[in-house]
Amino acid sequence: MRDERLQTLHQSVKSAPVIMKGDYPYFIHPLSDGVPMQSSELLTAARDLIDDKVNWSKVDKILGIEAMGIPLATALCLISGKPMVVGRKREYGLPGETCIDQSTGYSKGNIYINDIQEGDRILLVDDVVSTGGTLLPILKCLDSMGAIVSACWIVFEKDDGMNYVRSKGDWPLNSLVKITMDGNRISIVD
């Protein structure tokens, strides 16, 4: 029998609305957009599925990526007791801050990383990977900083973005739900 938590995520994404940003199909989901309203049931399902699979003895810090990686990182921080840092879209100018150029299927910008040191063992979490345009630069940056990516968990792996990232390095990349999109149609890949 399938895990009820995974069934909850599957059902929620099957009913997610889709909008077009130019030629780019964008699904709208509480865990990836905060809209429609996020329920504790969805966040708990994602948190618990990841928590069950992470070897916490190999994690020093949780890195959540703004914006929607933050709720998941927070939930994992509370359950694990591990400290959390946030990859922000805003520069603070703090000592040691690192800027990462990123480009998604619909936007470009920077992510700023603070509070990660050489040798830190990182659990990286985010809501969705579509093109890999955010995830790949972050992983490369963590490598260049001398941090160790112990695990990377993404809630939704969309289309071929994770495969693209996998082809560029040997990181422990995982996702909870794999989906493909054909226009405004979402399909779950088992």
Short mmCIF file of C-alpha atoms in Angstrom, two decimals:
data_model
loop_
_atom_site.label_atom_id
_atom_site.label_comp_id
_atom_site.label_asym_id
_atom_site.label_seq_id
_atom_site.Cartn_x
_atom_site.Cartn_y
_atom_site.Cartn_z
CA MET A 1 0.00 0.00 0.00
CA ARG A 2 1.26 3.46 -0.87
CA ASP A 3 2.25 5.86 1.86
CA GLU A 4 -0.76 8.07 2.72
CA ARG A 5 1.53 11.11 2.98
CA LEU A 6 2.71 10.58 -0.58
CA GLN A 7 -0.88 10.06 -1.74
CA THR A 8 -1.75 13.40 -0.13
CA LEU A 9 0.99 15.14 -2.14
CA HIS A 10 0.00 13.35 -5.35
CA GLN A 11 -3.66 14.30 -5.00
CA SER A 12 -2.82 17.91 -4.23
CA VAL A 13 -0.63 18.36 -7.31
CA LYS A 14 -3.12 16.60 -9.60
CA SER A 15 -5.67 19.28 -8.74
CA ALA A 16 -3.24 22.23 -8.89
CA PRO A 17 -4.17 25.08 -11.23
CA VAL A 18 -1.79 25.88 -14.10
CA ILE A 19 -1.08 29.30 -15.57
CA MET A 20 1.13 30.25 -18.49
CA LYS A 21 4.02 32.67 -17.98
CA GLY A 22 4.64 33.34 -21.65
CA ASP A 23 5.30 29.87 -23.10
CA TYR A 24 6.19 28.46 -19.68
CA PRO A 25 3.51 26.31 -17.92
CA TYR A 26 3.56 27.12 -14.20
CA PHE A 27 1.60 25.02 -11.73
CA ILE A 28 0.33 26.77 -8.61
CA HIS A 29 0.54 24.75 -5.43
CA PRO A 30 0.48 25.55 -1.71
CA LEU A 31 3.96 24.03 -1.16
CA SER A 32 5.53 25.83 -4.11
CA ASP A 33 3.65 29.13 -4.01
CA GLY A 34 1.80 29.46 -0.71
CA VAL A 35 -1.33 29.78 -2.85
CA PRO A 36 -3.93 28.37 -2.55
CA MET A 37 -3.73 28.33 1.24
CA GLN A 38 -1.17 25.89 2.62
CA SER A 39 -2.55 23.31 5.02
CA SER A 40 -0.67 21.79 7.91
CA GLU A 41 -1.49 18.38 6.36
CA LEU A 42 0.49 19.13 3.17
CA LEU A 43 3.49 20.65 4.94
CA THR A 44 3.52 17.83 7.50
CA ALA A 45 3.38 15.20 4.74
CA ALA A 46 6.37 16.73 2.93
CA ARG A 47 8.30 17.26 6.16
CA ASP A 48 7.73 13.73 7.43
CA LEU A 49 8.55 12.07 4.10
CA ILE A 50 11.88 13.89 4.03
CA ASP A 51 12.56 13.41 7.75
CA ASP A 52 12.13 9.63 7.34
CA LYS A 53 14.85 9.57 4.66
CA VAL A 54 17.50 11.92 6.04
CA ASN A 55 20.42 10.60 8.08
CA TRP A 56 20.45 13.48 10.57
CA SER A 57 23.80 12.40 12.02
CA LYS A 58 25.35 13.58 8.72
CA VAL A 59 23.68 17.02 8.73
CA ASP A 60 24.99 20.15 10.46
CA LYS A 61 22.70 22.75 8.86
CA ILE A 62 19.53 22.91 6.80
CA LEU A 63 19.60 25.30 3.83
CA GLY A 64 16.18 26.40 2.59
CA ILE A 65 15.89 28.50 -0.56
CA GLU A 66 13.65 31.58 -0.63
CA ALA A 67 10.79 31.72 -0.90
CA MET A 68 9.01 28.40 -0.60
CA GLY A 69 11.96 26.37 0.63
CA ILE A 70 11.66 28.36 3.86
CA PRO A 71 8.49 26.75 5.29
CA LEU A 72 9.86 23.26 4.61
CA ALA A 73 13.28 24.11 6.08
CA THR A 74 11.57 25.57 9.14
CA ALA A 75 9.46 22.46 9.67
CA LEU A 76 12.55 20.25 9.32
CA CYS A 77 14.52 22.51 11.71
CA LEU A 78 11.80 22.15 14.35
CA ILE A 79 11.58 18.36 14.06
CA SER A 80 15.34 17.70 13.82
CA GLY A 81 16.76 20.38 16.10
CA LYS A 82 19.29 21.26 13.38
CA PRO A 83 19.93 24.96 12.66
CA MET A 84 18.52 26.47 9.50
CA VAL A 85 19.94 29.04 7.09
CA VAL A 86 18.09 30.66 4.21
CA GLY A 87 19.29 31.32 0.68
CA ARG A 88 17.83 34.80 0.25
CA LYS A 89 17.01 36.88 -2.80
CA ARG A 90 18.25 39.96 -0.96
CA GLU A 91 21.82 41.02 -0.23
CA TYR A 92 22.69 41.88 3.36
CA GLY A 93 26.40 42.58 2.93
CA LEU A 94 27.40 40.48 5.93
CA PRO A 95 30.97 39.13 6.17
CA GLY A 96 31.25 35.85 4.24
CA GLU A 97 28.03 36.40 2.27
CA THR A 98 28.16 34.64 -1.10
CA CYS A 99 26.19 35.74 -4.17
CA ILE A 100 24.90 33.14 -6.64
CA ASP A 101 23.51 33.99 -10.08
CA GLN A 102 20.43 31.92 -10.86
CA SER A 103 18.02 31.68 -13.76
CA THR A 104 14.72 29.81 -13.76
CA GLY A 105 12.28 29.08 -16.55
CA TYR A 106 10.60 32.43 -15.94
CA SER A 107 13.03 34.71 -14.06
CA LYS A 108 16.65 35.65 -13.32
CA GLY A 109 18.22 36.96 -10.16
CA ASN A 110 20.60 36.31 -7.31
CA ILE A 111 20.55 34.12 -4.24
CA TYR A 112 22.66 35.17 -1.25
CA ILE A 113 24.08 32.58 1.14
CA ASN A 114 25.20 33.40 4.68
CA ASP A 115 26.34 31.29 7.66
CA ILE A 116 27.73 28.30 5.76
CA GLN A 117 31.34 27.41 6.48
CA GLU A 118 33.89 25.07 4.96
CA GLY A 119 33.18 21.51 6.13
CA ASP A 120 29.51 22.17 7.03
CA ARG A 121 27.34 19.20 6.11
CA ILE A 122 24.22 20.58 4.45
CA LEU A 123 20.69 19.33 3.90
CA LEU A 124 19.45 21.48 1.00
CA VAL A 125 15.67 21.73 0.61
CA ASP A 126 13.49 23.52 -1.89
CA ASP A 127 9.99 23.31 -3.25
CA VAL A 128 10.41 22.61 -6.96
CA VAL A 129 13.08 22.09 -9.60
CA SER A 130 11.96 22.70 -13.18
CA THR A 131 15.01 23.71 -15.22
CA GLY A 132 17.75 23.34 -12.59
CA GLY A 133 18.59 27.02 -13.05
CA THR A 134 18.48 27.70 -9.31
CA LEU A 135 19.58 24.36 -7.88
CA LEU A 136 22.71 23.84 -10.01
CA PRO A 137 24.36 27.20 -9.19
CA ILE A 138 23.61 26.68 -5.49
CA LEU A 139 25.17 23.20 -5.48
CA LYS A 140 28.25 24.46 -7.33
CA CYS A 141 28.56 27.35 -4.88
CA LEU A 142 28.34 25.04 -1.86
CA ASP A 143 31.09 22.91 -3.40
CA SER A 144 33.29 25.98 -3.98
CA MET A 145 32.73 27.05 -0.36
CA GLY A 146 33.97 23.65 0.83
CA ALA A 147 30.57 22.69 2.26
CA ILE A 148 29.36 19.11 1.90
CA VAL A 149 25.89 18.45 0.50
CA SER A 150 24.83 15.48 2.64
CA ALA A 151 21.37 15.39 1.06
CA CYS A 152 19.21 17.47 -1.23
CA TRP A 153 15.44 17.07 -1.13
CA ILE A 154 13.04 18.76 -3.51
CA VAL A 155 9.26 18.41 -3.10
CA PHE A 156 8.41 18.53 -6.82
CA GLU A 157 10.75 17.43 -9.60
CA LYS A 158 9.25 18.90 -12.77
CA ASP A 159 10.21 17.75 -16.26
CA ASP A 160 13.97 17.28 -16.86
CA GLY A 161 15.56 19.89 -14.58
CA MET A 162 16.80 17.40 -11.96
CA ASN A 163 18.22 15.14 -14.65
CA TYR A 164 20.08 18.13 -16.05
CA VAL A 165 21.53 18.87 -12.60
CA ARG A 166 22.39 15.18 -12.09
CA SER A 167 24.37 15.26 -15.35
CA LYS A 168 26.56 18.10 -14.00
CA GLY A 169 27.78 16.55 -10.75
CA ASP A 170 27.55 13.81 -8.16
CA TRP A 171 25.24 15.28 -5.53
CA PRO A 172 22.71 13.24 -3.50
CA LEU A 173 19.62 14.62 -5.27
CA ASN A 174 16.15 13.40 -4.32
CA SER A 175 12.56 14.42 -4.85
CA LEU A 176 9.24 13.43 -3.35
CA VAL A 177 7.03 13.75 -6.44
CA LYS A 178 8.11 13.68 -10.09
CA ILE A 179 5.79 15.42 -12.53
CA THR A 180 5.68 16.25 -16.20
CA MET A 181 3.63 18.96 -17.82
CA ASP A 182 2.04 19.06 -21.22
CA GLY A 183 0.55 22.52 -21.51
CA ASN A 184 -1.82 22.81 -18.57
CA ARG A 185 -1.89 19.05 -17.91
CA ILE A 186 0.10 17.69 -14.93
CA SER A 187 1.10 14.03 -14.88
CA ILE A 188 2.76 12.20 -12.01
CA VAL A 189 5.67 9.96 -12.93
CA ASP A 190 6.12 6.91 -10.70
#
